[in-house]
Amino acid sequence: KDDILISSTTCDTVGDYTIHIPTDTYNIRASSIGYYTQTIPNIAVIYDSTVTVNFQLNPTTYTISGYVYDRGGSGVGGIVLNLSGYTTKSTISDSNGYYIFTELIRWQNYTVTPSSYNWSFEPVSRSTSVLAGNITDWNFTGTPYGYIAGKVTSTLDGSALAGTIIEVLKDDILISSTTCDTVGDYTIHIPTDT
């Protein structure tokens, strides 16, 4: 009453509560860990009767945000970022590379994974098993992809060599591989390098 605590109690296992207080008009407040506090004002308590005051508390929510950069540190727009875990959402990085997921329920698990056919990312994804506050630094660095394409034929008669394995190596380390299709054509999608 008048922002002075008169009485308090704890809900039972099914959310029910009862408070015994003198007749008067009160503000009734409910608070629970992981939820926003709610106050219902001007509840008149009448002698020898029960006044029912029910609450529906909204869970505390947080955000996960960050940037998508290229290897030079410039923001990359137009990258799809997928959120998975307790809930599933997608967003797209803006022209500065910034992205944000809002209204994420506290204490839940979430993973953010950038996705683009034309880019690879480091790290591949970021995860938390318990979201305990806003996360503002889940950044990703992207490397654009390039393409190598061609056809493999026999020197004997010019026929297509379907099933030929094409490999891309850098410093004798296998970077990517593919197999020629039925007419000898292939395309390999690989990160660009300097």
GROMACS .gro file of C-alpha atoms in nm:
model
  194
    1LYS     CA    1   0.000   0.000   0.000
    2ASP     CA    2   0.147   0.336  -0.105
    3ASP     CA    3   0.452   0.138  -0.231
    4ILE     CA    4   0.509  -0.012   0.115
    5LEU     CA    5   0.516  -0.392   0.135
    6ILE     CA    6   0.226  -0.505   0.353
    7SER     CA    7   0.246  -0.882   0.305
    8SER     CA    8   0.395  -1.143   0.073
    9THR     CA    9   0.364  -1.511  -0.002
   10THR     CA   10   0.493  -1.771  -0.247
   11CYS     CA   11   0.278  -1.957  -0.501
   12ASP     CA   12   0.234  -2.330  -0.461
   13THR     CA   13   0.339  -2.584  -0.726
   14VAL     CA   14   0.035  -2.510  -0.947
   15GLY     CA   15   0.068  -2.129  -0.921
   16ASP     CA   16  -0.204  -2.068  -0.660
   17TYR     CA   17  -0.161  -1.831  -0.368
   18THR     CA   18  -0.359  -1.682  -0.078
   19ILE     CA   19  -0.273  -1.375   0.129
   20HIS     CA   20  -0.458  -1.269   0.445
   21ILE     CA   21  -0.457  -0.889   0.478
   22PRO     CA   22  -0.675  -0.621   0.641
   23THR     CA   23  -0.956  -0.470   0.438
   24ASP     CA   24  -0.840  -0.176   0.228
   25THR     CA   25  -0.734  -0.099  -0.131
   26TYR     CA   26  -0.397  -0.233  -0.243
   27ASN     CA   27  -0.165  -0.272  -0.538
   28ILE     CA   28  -0.092  -0.643  -0.586
   29ARG     CA   29   0.248  -0.732  -0.737
   30ALA     CA   30   0.370  -1.068  -0.874
   31SER     CA   31   0.736  -1.142  -0.947
   32SER     CA   32   0.914  -1.459  -1.046
   33ILE     CA   33   1.270  -1.534  -1.156
   34GLY     CA   34   1.289  -1.528  -1.534
   35TYR     CA   35   0.970  -1.318  -1.572
   36TYR     CA   36   0.883  -0.949  -1.579
   37THR     CA   37   0.717  -0.823  -1.260
   38GLN     CA   38   0.351  -0.726  -1.294
   39THR     CA   39   0.144  -0.499  -1.066
   40ILE     CA   40  -0.234  -0.478  -1.063
   41PRO     CA   41  -0.343  -0.152  -0.893
   42ASN     CA   42  -0.639  -0.061  -0.673
   43ILE     CA   43  -0.761  -0.401  -0.560
   44ALA     CA   44  -1.027  -0.353  -0.291
   45VAL     CA   45  -1.012  -0.619  -0.018
   46ILE     CA   46  -1.354  -0.662   0.145
   47TYR     CA   47  -1.421  -0.800   0.494
   48ASP     CA   48  -1.490  -1.176   0.510
   49SER     CA   49  -1.457  -1.238   0.133
   50THR     CA   50  -1.194  -1.353  -0.113
   51VAL     CA   51  -1.087  -1.132  -0.403
   52THR     CA   52  -0.939  -1.325  -0.694
   53VAL     CA   53  -0.639  -1.159  -0.859
   54ASN     CA   54  -0.480  -1.367  -1.137
   55PHE     CA   55  -0.157  -1.281  -1.314
   56GLN     CA   56  -0.007  -1.382  -1.647
   57LEU     CA   57   0.362  -1.299  -1.635
   58ASN     CA   58   0.566  -1.245  -1.948
   59PRO     CA   59   0.903  -1.418  -1.957
   60THR     CA   60   1.215  -1.204  -1.943
   61THR     CA   61   1.358  -1.177  -2.291
   62TYR     CA   62   1.700  -1.093  -2.427
   63THR     CA   63   1.869  -1.030  -2.760
   64ILE     CA   64   2.156  -1.185  -2.953
   65SER     CA   65   2.333  -0.957  -3.198
   66GLY     CA   66   2.660  -0.905  -3.378
   67TYR     CA   67   2.819  -0.830  -3.711
   68VAL     CA   68   2.919  -1.018  -4.024
   69TYR     CA   69   3.254  -0.892  -4.154
   70ASP     CA   70   3.470  -0.976  -4.453
   71ARG     CA   71   3.837  -1.060  -4.397
   72GLY     CA   72   3.923  -0.690  -4.433
   73GLY     CA   73   3.691  -0.592  -4.147
   74SER     CA   74   3.414  -0.436  -4.357
   75GLY     CA   75   3.051  -0.521  -4.279
   76VAL     CA   76   2.879  -0.763  -4.518
   77GLY     CA   77   2.509  -0.707  -4.581
   78GLY     CA   78   2.255  -0.954  -4.714
   79ILE     CA   79   2.380  -1.257  -4.519
   80VAL     CA   80   2.108  -1.485  -4.379
   81LEU     CA   81   2.156  -1.572  -4.011
   82ASN     CA   82   1.958  -1.865  -3.873
   83LEU     CA   83   1.869  -1.900  -3.505
   84SER     CA   84   1.800  -2.248  -3.371
   85GLY     CA   85   1.752  -2.403  -3.029
   86TYR     CA   86   1.459  -2.308  -2.806
   87THR     CA   87   1.305  -2.116  -3.097
   88THR     CA   88   1.377  -2.089  -3.468
   89LYS     CA   89   1.409  -1.756  -3.652
   90SER     CA   90   1.599  -1.604  -3.943
   91THR     CA   91   1.721  -1.252  -4.011
   92ILE     CA   92   1.943  -1.080  -4.268
   93SER     CA   93   2.249  -0.865  -4.193
   94ASP     CA   94   2.204  -0.497  -4.284
   95SER     CA   95   2.438  -0.296  -4.508
   96ASN     CA   96   2.683  -0.258  -4.216
   97GLY     CA   97   2.678  -0.633  -4.147
   98TYR     CA   98   2.470  -0.590  -3.829
   99TYR     CA   99   2.207  -0.845  -3.725
  100ILE     CA  100   1.987  -0.893  -3.419
  101PHE     CA  101   1.747  -1.154  -3.280
  102THR     CA  102   1.501  -1.013  -3.026
  103GLU     CA  103   1.255  -1.149  -2.769
  104LEU     CA  104   1.462  -1.457  -2.684
  105ILE     CA  105   1.349  -1.637  -2.371
  106ARG     CA  106   1.591  -1.631  -2.079
  107TRP     CA  107   1.775  -1.947  -1.965
  108GLN     CA  108   1.723  -2.126  -2.297
  109ASN     CA  109   1.972  -2.262  -2.552
  110TYR     CA  110   2.037  -2.087  -2.884
  111THR     CA  111   2.268  -2.124  -3.183
  112VAL     CA  112   2.329  -1.864  -3.457
  113THR     CA  113   2.457  -1.985  -3.793
  114PRO     CA  114   2.532  -1.759  -4.092
  115SER     CA  115   2.435  -1.899  -4.430
  116SER     CA  116   2.522  -1.794  -4.784
  117TYR     CA  117   2.589  -1.986  -5.101
  118ASN     CA  118   2.863  -1.735  -5.187
  119TRP     CA  119   3.046  -1.716  -4.852
  120SER     CA  120   3.208  -1.941  -4.592
  121PHE     CA  121   3.219  -1.823  -4.229
  122GLU     CA  122   3.443  -1.841  -3.926
  123PRO     CA  123   3.324  -1.948  -3.683
  124VAL     CA  124   3.069  -2.173  -3.854
  125SER     CA  125   2.820  -2.101  -3.570
  126ARG     CA  126   2.798  -1.967  -3.214
  127SER     CA  127   2.602  -2.132  -2.929
  128THR     CA  128   2.495  -2.084  -2.570
  129SER     CA  129   2.332  -2.347  -2.354
  130VAL     CA  130   2.190  -2.085  -2.112
  131LEU     CA  131   2.100  -1.734  -2.233
  132ALA     CA  132   2.145  -1.528  -1.915
  133GLY     CA  133   2.161  -1.179  -2.068
  134ASN     CA  134   2.194  -0.985  -2.392
  135ILE     CA  135   2.474  -1.104  -2.621
  136THR     CA  136   2.611  -0.825  -2.841
  137ASP     CA  137   2.934  -0.967  -2.984
  138TRP     CA  138   2.851  -1.282  -3.178
  139ASN     CA  139   3.050  -1.173  -3.484
  140PHE     CA  140   3.136  -1.378  -3.791
  141THR     CA  141   3.407  -1.331  -4.053
  142GLY     CA  142   3.318  -1.433  -4.407
  143THR     CA  143   3.530  -1.541  -4.699
  144PRO     CA  144   3.366  -1.515  -5.042
  145TYR     CA  145   3.352  -1.820  -5.263
  146GLY     CA  146   3.477  -1.847  -5.618
  147TYR     CA  147   3.404  -2.109  -5.882
  148ILE     CA  148   3.609  -2.339  -6.099
  149ALA     CA  149   3.425  -2.510  -6.380
  150GLY     CA  150   3.514  -2.713  -6.684
  151LYS     CA  151   3.479  -3.033  -6.880
  152VAL     CA  152   3.690  -3.348  -6.885
  153THR     CA  153   3.721  -3.544  -7.211
  154SER     CA  154   3.934  -3.826  -7.345
  155THR     CA  155   4.228  -3.747  -7.576
  156LEU     CA  156   4.149  -4.069  -7.764
  157ASP     CA  157   3.809  -3.978  -7.903
  158GLY     CA  158   3.694  -3.657  -7.727
  159SER     CA  159   3.426  -3.842  -7.531
  160ALA     CA  160   3.314  -3.709  -7.191
  161LEU     CA  161   3.474  -3.877  -6.891
  162ALA     CA  162   3.181  -3.898  -6.651
  163GLY     CA  163   3.272  -3.972  -6.290
  164THR     CA  164   3.620  -3.817  -6.310
  165ILE     CA  165   3.724  -3.678  -5.970
  166ILE     CA  166   3.839  -3.315  -5.971
  167GLU     CA  167   4.035  -3.196  -5.667
  168VAL     CA  168   4.147  -2.848  -5.558
  169LEU     CA  169   4.471  -2.844  -5.357
  170LYS     CA  170   4.651  -2.565  -5.177
  171ASP     CA  171   4.998  -2.637  -5.044
  172ASP     CA  172   4.927  -3.006  -5.114
  173ILE     CA  173   4.621  -2.998  -4.886
  174LEU     CA  174   4.285  -3.098  -5.032
  175ILE     CA  175   4.051  -2.795  -5.021
  176SER     CA  176   3.756  -2.928  -5.219
  177SER     CA  177   3.659  -3.199  -5.464
  178THR     CA  178   3.377  -3.292  -5.697
  179THR     CA  179   3.290  -3.550  -5.961
  180CYS     CA  180   3.217  -3.486  -6.328
  181ASP     CA  181   2.858  -3.536  -6.434
  182THR     CA  182   2.741  -3.767  -6.717
  183VAL     CA  183   2.863  -3.528  -6.988
  184GLY     CA  184   3.201  -3.463  -6.822
  185ASP     CA  185   3.112  -3.121  -6.676
  186TYR     CA  186   3.207  -3.008  -6.325
  187THR     CA  187   3.179  -2.701  -6.101
  188ILE     CA  188   3.359  -2.651  -5.773
  189HIS     CA  189   3.256  -2.387  -5.522
  190ILE     CA  190   3.560  -2.283  -5.310
  191PRO     CA  191   3.667  -1.997  -5.082
  192THR     CA  192   3.872  -1.726  -5.251
  193ASP     CA  193   4.233  -1.687  -5.146
  194THR     CA  194   4.493  -1.415  -5.180
   0.00000   0.00000   0.00000
